[in-house]
């Protein structure tokens, strides 16, 4: 069952357009929503949550159209958009006391369990918590109201590698029961190598692809060769390329046509980072 | 809506602003004074501080996270402001009674403290809300220009009436010498206009806030 379905989402700003953004997320999976800074990740997530008014598009969450069931569905969604930078001078317990009133399925026992597990000191003020602890607190709130879909905007940014890994492990544990899903945006691709099941890649407001992580990586190849081998025909086939003293390397989509090319050149499996970098390079070249 | 009102007073509004009406209300004990300044201090002091707190606390981001409708956000904000205004009026009225009891001389050089005066106070707050809140909800966070315009309007209305009554005997007769019945009527009229302004403030505010991207 799809917990989230986004169809042909469009939003225009004077200098940026979100164009026909479509993807879906099944129950029990983690989806990494990746893209460079300014690619449209936050705008997409905010449009999903109706915080930004999309010009057109259709959002379905847990089988229901989001706009007409917004309040009911928000009861089942855990949201964290950026750093938890509101009411930072308030104590954790004061914030919790306010937040819990808004959720019909709030469970104090679950809340206490996660506070204990994440070592959240309720007497502390929010500003006294580290970035990682604030993220854990946001997750604790979401888990305590028994959210099934977690929409998190760059939850790992600003965290040290150990804290990032710990957080991603928590995501993994969240989806283990097969009932919950996590959609989180990031531009730190190493976050996704180990933990993401699906990748949705957005570039300049357009979804390049939304598929399983392995399919996504397998759909690209890095081609390397000498400079004389860098023909105009090859340049056209590549997403972008880099030249150096020893030759060139470029990213291309794997398809029937590319098999012939791959046999003539050195071919490597790219990393997620490679894919993002070559797309960014294409953006700069085309700009 | 009630949960949002709870949030307003638990998180957003500092308890000082509940104490402030007592302190400001006590200014009603100054003999021979321009008493419309007392309710206006709410506009001069409380409102700028409250709205800068909303912005500093990043209140809009917090609200965006919660399962609440925009109409409830608007209702709760208007409810909180109106609640504080009523508290200011109530305490000002108590201190006004004390003023009358202490000085035994109702004849002020400007507006006297009587029911008609409080009718005017209701109208001042009504006008203030009607300008301030719909303008604020155009963005949900920017309050500078709305504040300047609404404070100017409320001050002109309040101090304008204080000045007019000094120079216009008909107005002084209406506000101070027309008898208890007329004064009570003016109070009820002021309350009625204040109530109408609350509804209009809500309608205009929600119309603007619905289209705001958070």
XYZ file of C-alpha atoms in Angstrom:
501
model
C 0.000 0.000 0.000
C 1.228 3.479 -0.853
C 1.497 5.739 2.168
C 2.319 8.724 0.002
C 1.478 9.499 -3.600
C 2.518 12.746 -5.245
C 1.250 13.434 -8.751
C 2.226 16.227 -11.109
C 2.956 18.819 -8.470
C 3.673 22.251 -9.920
C 4.673 25.449 -8.219
C 6.047 28.548 -9.881
C 8.152 31.256 -8.294
C 9.697 34.113 -10.271
C 13.083 32.387 -10.355
C 12.210 28.760 -9.694
C 9.688 26.208 -10.941
C 8.669 22.901 -9.500
C 7.623 20.954 -12.567
C 5.399 17.887 -12.627
C 6.869 16.365 -9.484
C 5.549 12.807 -9.134
C 6.626 9.928 -6.933
C 5.191 7.512 -4.405
C 6.312 5.771 -1.249
C 5.178 2.321 -0.185
C 4.482 1.312 3.406
C 7.533 0.035 5.295
C 10.291 1.776 3.358
C 12.753 4.619 3.656
C 12.945 7.022 0.763
C 15.810 9.439 0.382
C 14.801 12.630 -1.359
C 18.007 13.964 -2.790
C 19.075 16.970 -4.750
C 21.490 19.852 -4.602
C 20.807 22.949 -2.509
C 17.981 24.867 -4.152
C 16.822 21.892 -6.235
C 13.314 22.081 -4.757
C 13.398 19.516 -1.959
C 11.952 21.742 0.768
C 9.404 23.316 -1.593
C 8.228 19.830 -2.570
C 7.928 18.677 1.047
C 6.105 21.872 2.042
C 3.790 21.524 -0.962
C 3.014 17.944 0.073
C 2.006 19.247 3.494
C -0.013 22.120 1.972
C 2.242 24.646 3.701
C 3.127 25.959 0.281
C 0.183 26.329 -2.072
C 0.986 24.322 -5.176
C -0.291 25.698 -8.484
C -1.496 22.222 -9.423
C -1.012 18.602 -8.461
C -2.518 15.836 -6.405
C -1.330 14.529 -3.034
C -2.634 11.350 -1.497
C -1.580 10.147 1.940
C -2.705 6.801 3.348
C -5.207 6.502 0.526
C -6.874 9.853 1.158
C -6.629 13.090 -0.752
C -4.512 15.294 1.509
C -6.124 18.699 1.045
C -9.610 17.535 1.931
C -8.431 15.421 4.901
C -5.529 17.618 6.017
C -6.203 17.782 9.752
C -7.126 14.115 10.049
C -4.029 13.012 8.112
C -1.668 15.335 9.983
C -2.508 13.300 13.089
C -0.657 10.415 11.435
C 2.289 12.359 10.055
C 5.485 13.219 11.865
C 6.926 16.400 10.422
C 10.287 17.993 10.899
C 11.193 20.802 8.567
C 14.728 21.980 9.191
C 16.127 22.489 12.642
C 13.606 22.641 15.515
C 14.186 26.357 15.951
C 10.918 27.421 17.541
C 10.369 28.286 21.189
C 14.004 27.398 21.848
C 13.988 29.083 25.264
C 11.149 26.890 26.498
C 11.728 23.718 28.451
C 11.192 20.421 26.667
C 8.435 19.441 29.094
C 6.566 22.720 28.480
C 6.654 22.212 24.721
C 5.531 18.615 25.097
C 2.695 19.663 27.390
C 1.421 21.960 24.629
C 2.079 19.685 21.635
C 0.441 16.570 23.119
C -2.928 18.315 23.383
C -3.209 18.455 19.594
C -2.938 14.706 19.022
C -5.763 12.272 19.660
C -3.488 9.196 19.688
C -0.864 10.669 22.010
C 0.642 8.028 24.285
C 2.553 9.200 27.383
C 4.125 5.762 27.861
C 5.652 5.799 24.366
C 6.831 9.350 24.994
C 8.528 8.395 28.263
C 10.117 5.326 26.627
C 11.675 7.332 23.805
C 12.773 10.177 26.116
C 14.542 7.518 28.158
C 16.019 5.801 25.113
C 17.268 9.020 23.526
C 18.392 10.480 26.886
C 16.175 13.522 26.456
C 16.197 15.604 29.617
C 12.758 17.198 29.872
C 14.021 19.887 32.220
C 16.373 21.262 29.578
C 15.474 24.132 27.344
C 15.345 23.393 23.630
C 18.340 25.681 23.013
C 20.378 23.559 25.412
C 19.905 20.469 23.249
C 22.376 19.673 20.494
C 21.133 19.530 16.893
C 21.078 15.743 17.084
C 19.120 15.775 20.333
C 16.587 18.223 18.886
C 16.068 15.877 15.942
C 15.598 12.989 18.348
C 13.117 15.083 20.322
C 11.173 15.828 17.120
C 11.123 12.110 16.371
C 10.013 11.364 19.939
C 7.072 13.729 19.522
C 6.141 12.124 16.200
C 6.428 8.605 17.597
C 4.388 9.528 20.673
C 1.439 10.587 18.555
C 1.911 7.322 16.673
C 2.724 8.792 13.296
C 2.936 6.380 10.380
C 4.513 8.635 7.821
C 7.578 10.668 8.702
C 8.391 13.633 6.484
C 11.735 15.056 7.483
C 13.594 17.851 5.774
C 17.351 17.415 6.046
C 17.238 15.773 9.482
C 20.891 14.786 9.270
C 22.357 18.146 8.287
C 24.517 19.612 11.011
C 25.049 16.247 12.681
C 28.441 14.621 13.151
C 28.965 11.265 11.354
C 28.268 9.183 14.479
C 25.036 11.067 15.239
C 23.974 10.792 11.574
C 24.523 7.059 11.580
C 22.608 6.672 14.834
C 19.688 8.666 13.458
C 19.604 6.657 10.252
C 19.621 3.458 12.277
C 16.589 4.786 14.136
C 14.848 5.340 10.782
C 15.687 1.758 9.894
C 14.142 0.510 13.143
C 11.058 2.660 12.574
C 10.169 0.970 9.314
C 10.981 -2.547 10.507
C 7.368 -3.278 11.489
C 6.365 -2.661 7.869
C 3.716 -0.123 8.886
C 5.663 3.106 8.815
C 7.579 4.935 6.118
C 10.170 7.662 6.195
C 10.663 10.283 3.529
C 13.683 12.393 4.253
C 15.482 14.922 2.169
C 19.209 15.273 2.212
C 22.111 16.369 0.115
C 24.477 14.119 2.047
C 24.453 11.096 -0.228
C 26.413 8.868 2.142
C 23.299 8.935 4.384
C 21.493 6.961 1.741
C 24.096 4.377 0.764
C 23.326 2.157 3.739
C 19.785 2.950 4.756
C 17.565 4.158 1.911
C 15.359 1.699 0.045
C 14.214 4.185 -2.552
C 15.762 7.280 -4.038
C 13.906 10.206 -5.506
C 16.268 12.585 -7.204
C 15.205 16.135 -7.905
C 17.248 18.490 -10.034
C 16.283 22.082 -10.816
C 12.674 21.467 -9.796
C 12.232 18.316 -11.896
C 12.255 14.722 -10.744
C 15.058 12.958 -12.592
C 14.063 9.571 -11.270
C 12.274 7.858 -8.392
C 13.142 4.213 -7.970
C 14.951 1.701 -5.761
C 18.441 2.713 -4.754
C 20.127 -0.088 -6.712
C 18.076 0.535 -9.861
C 18.861 4.208 -9.580
C 22.619 3.647 -9.362
C 22.561 0.893 -11.992
C 20.826 3.222 -14.423
C 24.007 5.289 -14.681
C 27.607 4.514 -15.597
C 30.807 6.504 -15.414
C 32.729 6.302 -18.651
C 36.443 7.015 -18.724
C 38.737 7.317 -21.722
C 41.492 9.288 -23.376
C 40.933 12.769 -24.754
C 40.980 11.631 -28.425
C 38.145 9.237 -27.531
C 35.983 12.139 -26.391
C 34.016 12.573 -29.593
C 31.172 15.039 -30.112
C 28.786 12.095 -30.411
C 29.882 10.840 -26.993
C 29.593 14.290 -25.468
C 25.958 14.367 -26.589
C 25.261 11.019 -24.938
C 26.777 11.993 -21.611
C 24.964 13.930 -18.894
C 28.196 15.842 -18.336
C 31.918 15.144 -18.332
C 35.174 16.319 -16.835
C 38.495 16.591 -18.613
C 41.921 16.265 -17.073
C 45.513 15.670 -18.233
C 44.948 11.917 -18.482
C 41.675 11.921 -20.330
C 38.048 12.386 -19.463
C 35.359 10.916 -17.263
C 31.661 11.395 -17.756
C 28.289 10.183 -16.544
C 25.801 8.596 -18.875
C 22.539 6.755 -18.603
C 22.823 3.042 -19.175
C 20.618 1.778 -22.000
C 20.882 -0.524 -24.949
C 22.958 1.984 -26.829
C 25.386 2.470 -23.942
C 26.478 -1.185 -23.852
C 28.486 -0.683 -27.038
C 30.061 2.444 -25.592
C 30.866 0.756 -22.286
C 32.799 -1.966 -24.119
C 34.969 0.627 -25.853
C 35.737 2.643 -22.763
C 36.455 2.007 -19.096
C 33.130 1.851 -17.310
C 32.518 2.197 -13.568
C 29.482 1.999 -11.314
C 28.880 5.523 -9.990
C 28.089 6.488 -6.428
C 25.062 8.631 -5.594
C 27.449 11.503 -5.093
C 28.907 11.034 -8.589
C 25.424 11.194 -10.097
C 24.582 14.395 -8.225
C 27.903 16.006 -9.104
C 27.626 15.269 -12.822
C 24.036 16.518 -12.913
C 25.118 19.683 -11.117
C 27.933 20.104 -13.635
C 25.437 19.753 -16.468
C 23.285 22.400 -14.827
C 26.225 24.795 -14.710
C 27.250 23.990 -18.287
C 23.720 24.537 -19.573
C 23.180 27.675 -17.491
C -9.105 26.160 18.903
C -8.977 25.818 22.717
C -5.671 23.962 22.434
C -4.306 26.828 20.378
C -5.521 29.338 22.955
C -3.779 27.242 25.602
C -0.633 27.354 23.469
C -0.909 31.153 23.180
C -0.886 31.663 26.935
C 1.458 28.789 27.805
C 4.119 29.387 25.168
C 3.704 32.656 23.315
C 2.366 35.288 25.704
C 4.651 36.121 28.604
C 2.832 36.198 31.966
C 3.955 39.816 32.356
C 1.305 40.802 29.825
C -1.335 39.440 32.183
C 0.096 41.571 34.985
C 0.460 44.621 32.754
C -3.289 45.506 32.757
C -3.089 45.869 36.563
C -0.117 48.226 36.328
C -1.567 50.232 33.477
C -5.067 50.197 34.970
C -3.654 51.913 38.066
C -2.894 54.952 35.901
C -6.651 55.577 36.068
C -5.976 56.922 39.570
C -4.035 59.922 38.233
C -6.233 62.964 38.880
C -7.198 65.043 35.859
C -5.559 63.061 33.089
C -5.995 61.990 29.467
C -7.443 58.591 30.309
C -7.643 57.170 26.781
C -3.878 56.750 27.114
C -4.557 53.890 29.537
C -6.148 51.497 27.016
C -3.793 52.787 24.331
C -0.785 51.555 26.324
C -1.931 48.042 25.356
C -1.408 49.034 21.708
C 1.840 50.882 22.457
C 3.479 48.253 24.674
C 1.787 44.826 24.785
C 1.046 44.338 21.100
C 4.532 45.204 19.752
C 6.123 42.916 22.340
C 3.691 40.076 21.707
C 4.084 40.161 17.955
C 7.858 40.465 18.074
C 7.833 37.405 20.362
C 5.803 35.455 17.800
C 8.413 36.301 15.216
C 11.393 35.625 17.495
C 9.928 32.302 18.663
C 9.345 31.290 15.037
C 5.728 30.689 15.971
C 4.556 30.204 12.395
C 6.932 27.242 11.875
C 5.708 25.716 15.103
C 2.068 26.088 14.088
C 2.814 24.643 10.644
C 3.963 21.427 12.301
C 0.725 20.952 14.229
C -2.526 19.421 12.975
C -4.439 22.704 13.046
C -6.350 24.661 10.451
C -5.441 28.180 9.447
C -8.872 29.375 10.536
C -8.233 28.035 14.045
C -4.833 29.755 14.113
C -6.537 33.046 13.245
C -9.352 32.486 15.753
C -6.892 31.707 18.546
C -4.727 34.742 17.814
C -7.759 37.054 17.695
C -9.074 35.345 20.840
C -5.822 35.981 22.690
C -5.675 39.652 21.670
C -9.351 40.261 22.459
C -8.969 38.439 25.799
C -6.112 40.716 26.795
C -8.076 43.778 25.667
C -11.051 42.762 27.777
C -8.748 42.260 30.746
C -7.351 45.767 30.194
C -10.874 47.211 29.998
C -12.065 45.313 33.078
C -9.168 46.480 35.226
C -9.327 50.008 33.850
C -13.027 50.055 34.798
C -12.254 48.897 38.350
C -9.614 51.603 38.740
C -12.009 54.126 37.185
C -14.541 53.309 39.920
C -11.771 53.781 42.478
C -10.921 57.133 40.889
C -14.529 58.251 41.253
C -14.621 57.016 44.855
C -11.361 58.762 45.810
C -11.735 62.147 44.124
C -15.558 62.632 44.198
C -15.124 64.942 41.207
C -16.077 63.502 37.856
C -15.296 66.713 35.981
C -12.086 66.077 34.107
C -10.649 68.653 31.683
C -10.729 65.938 29.003
C -12.968 62.851 28.851
C -14.594 61.864 32.155
C -14.513 58.331 33.434
C -18.033 57.115 32.795
C -19.759 54.334 30.806
C -19.585 56.395 27.568
C -15.810 56.613 27.978
C -15.610 52.833 28.034
C -17.871 52.680 24.981
C -15.193 54.737 23.244
C -12.473 52.383 24.535
C -14.293 49.440 22.925
C -14.430 51.343 19.626
C -10.703 52.206 19.856
C -9.801 48.535 20.345
C -12.220 47.513 17.580
C -10.572 49.886 15.096
C -7.106 48.807 16.231
C -7.892 45.098 15.746
C -9.590 45.671 12.422
C -6.445 47.270 11.003
C -3.673 45.418 12.837
C -4.728 41.774 12.556
C -5.830 41.507 8.898
C -2.663 43.376 7.878
C -0.546 41.055 10.023
C -2.159 37.932 8.585
C -1.185 39.008 5.082
C 2.203 37.466 5.927
C 1.680 35.797 9.308
C 4.932 37.210 10.679
C 5.553 40.797 9.529
C 4.071 43.261 12.008
C 5.936 46.579 11.588
C 3.747 48.398 9.066
C 0.464 46.963 10.467
C 1.534 48.183 13.899
C 2.395 51.710 12.756
C -0.880 52.124 10.873
C -3.122 50.582 13.531
C -1.490 52.475 16.411
C -1.762 55.728 14.467
C -5.458 55.123 13.809
C -6.216 54.128 17.425
C -4.243 57.100 18.800
C -5.881 59.581 16.456
C -9.292 58.268 17.442
C -8.598 58.276 21.199
C -6.656 61.501 21.515
C -8.843 63.128 18.853
C -11.889 62.521 21.028
C -10.030 63.880 24.083
C -9.233 67.077 22.165
C -12.650 67.391 20.577
C -14.419 67.242 23.905
C -12.369 70.186 25.174
C -13.478 72.372 22.273
C -16.902 70.951 21.412
C -19.631 71.453 23.996
C -22.183 69.270 22.160
C -19.818 66.332 22.295
C -19.105 66.996 25.966
C -22.844 67.068 26.617
C -23.314 63.749 24.783
C -20.416 61.998 26.502
C -20.726 63.457 30.012
C -23.921 65.319 30.726
C -26.569 63.388 28.824
C -27.447 61.192 31.785
C -26.863 57.591 32.757
C -29.270 56.178 30.193
C -27.531 57.730 27.177
C -24.110 56.897 28.573
C -25.133 53.278 29.056
C -26.431 53.292 25.494
C -23.093 54.632 24.242
C -21.336 51.863 26.173
C -23.582 49.217 24.609
C -23.070 50.797 21.177
C -19.292 50.652 21.682
C -19.503 47.011 22.762
C -21.652 46.227 19.745
C -19.191 47.862 17.362
C -16.330 46.013 19.066
C -18.148 42.693 18.603
C -18.863 43.457 14.950
C -15.229 44.410 14.428
C -14.114 41.026 15.833
C -16.169 39.185 13.207
C -14.933 41.468 10.422
C -11.342 41.134 11.670
C -11.684 37.348 11.524
C -13.194 37.340 8.027
C -10.515 39.641 6.600
C -7.676 37.876 8.445
C -8.577 34.357 7.371
C -9.115 35.471 3.782
C -5.548 36.772 3.713
C -3.908 34.058 5.795
C -5.349 31.196 3.713
C -3.153 32.173 0.782
C 0.039 32.568 2.834
C 2.831 30.067 2.174
C 4.423 29.050 5.454
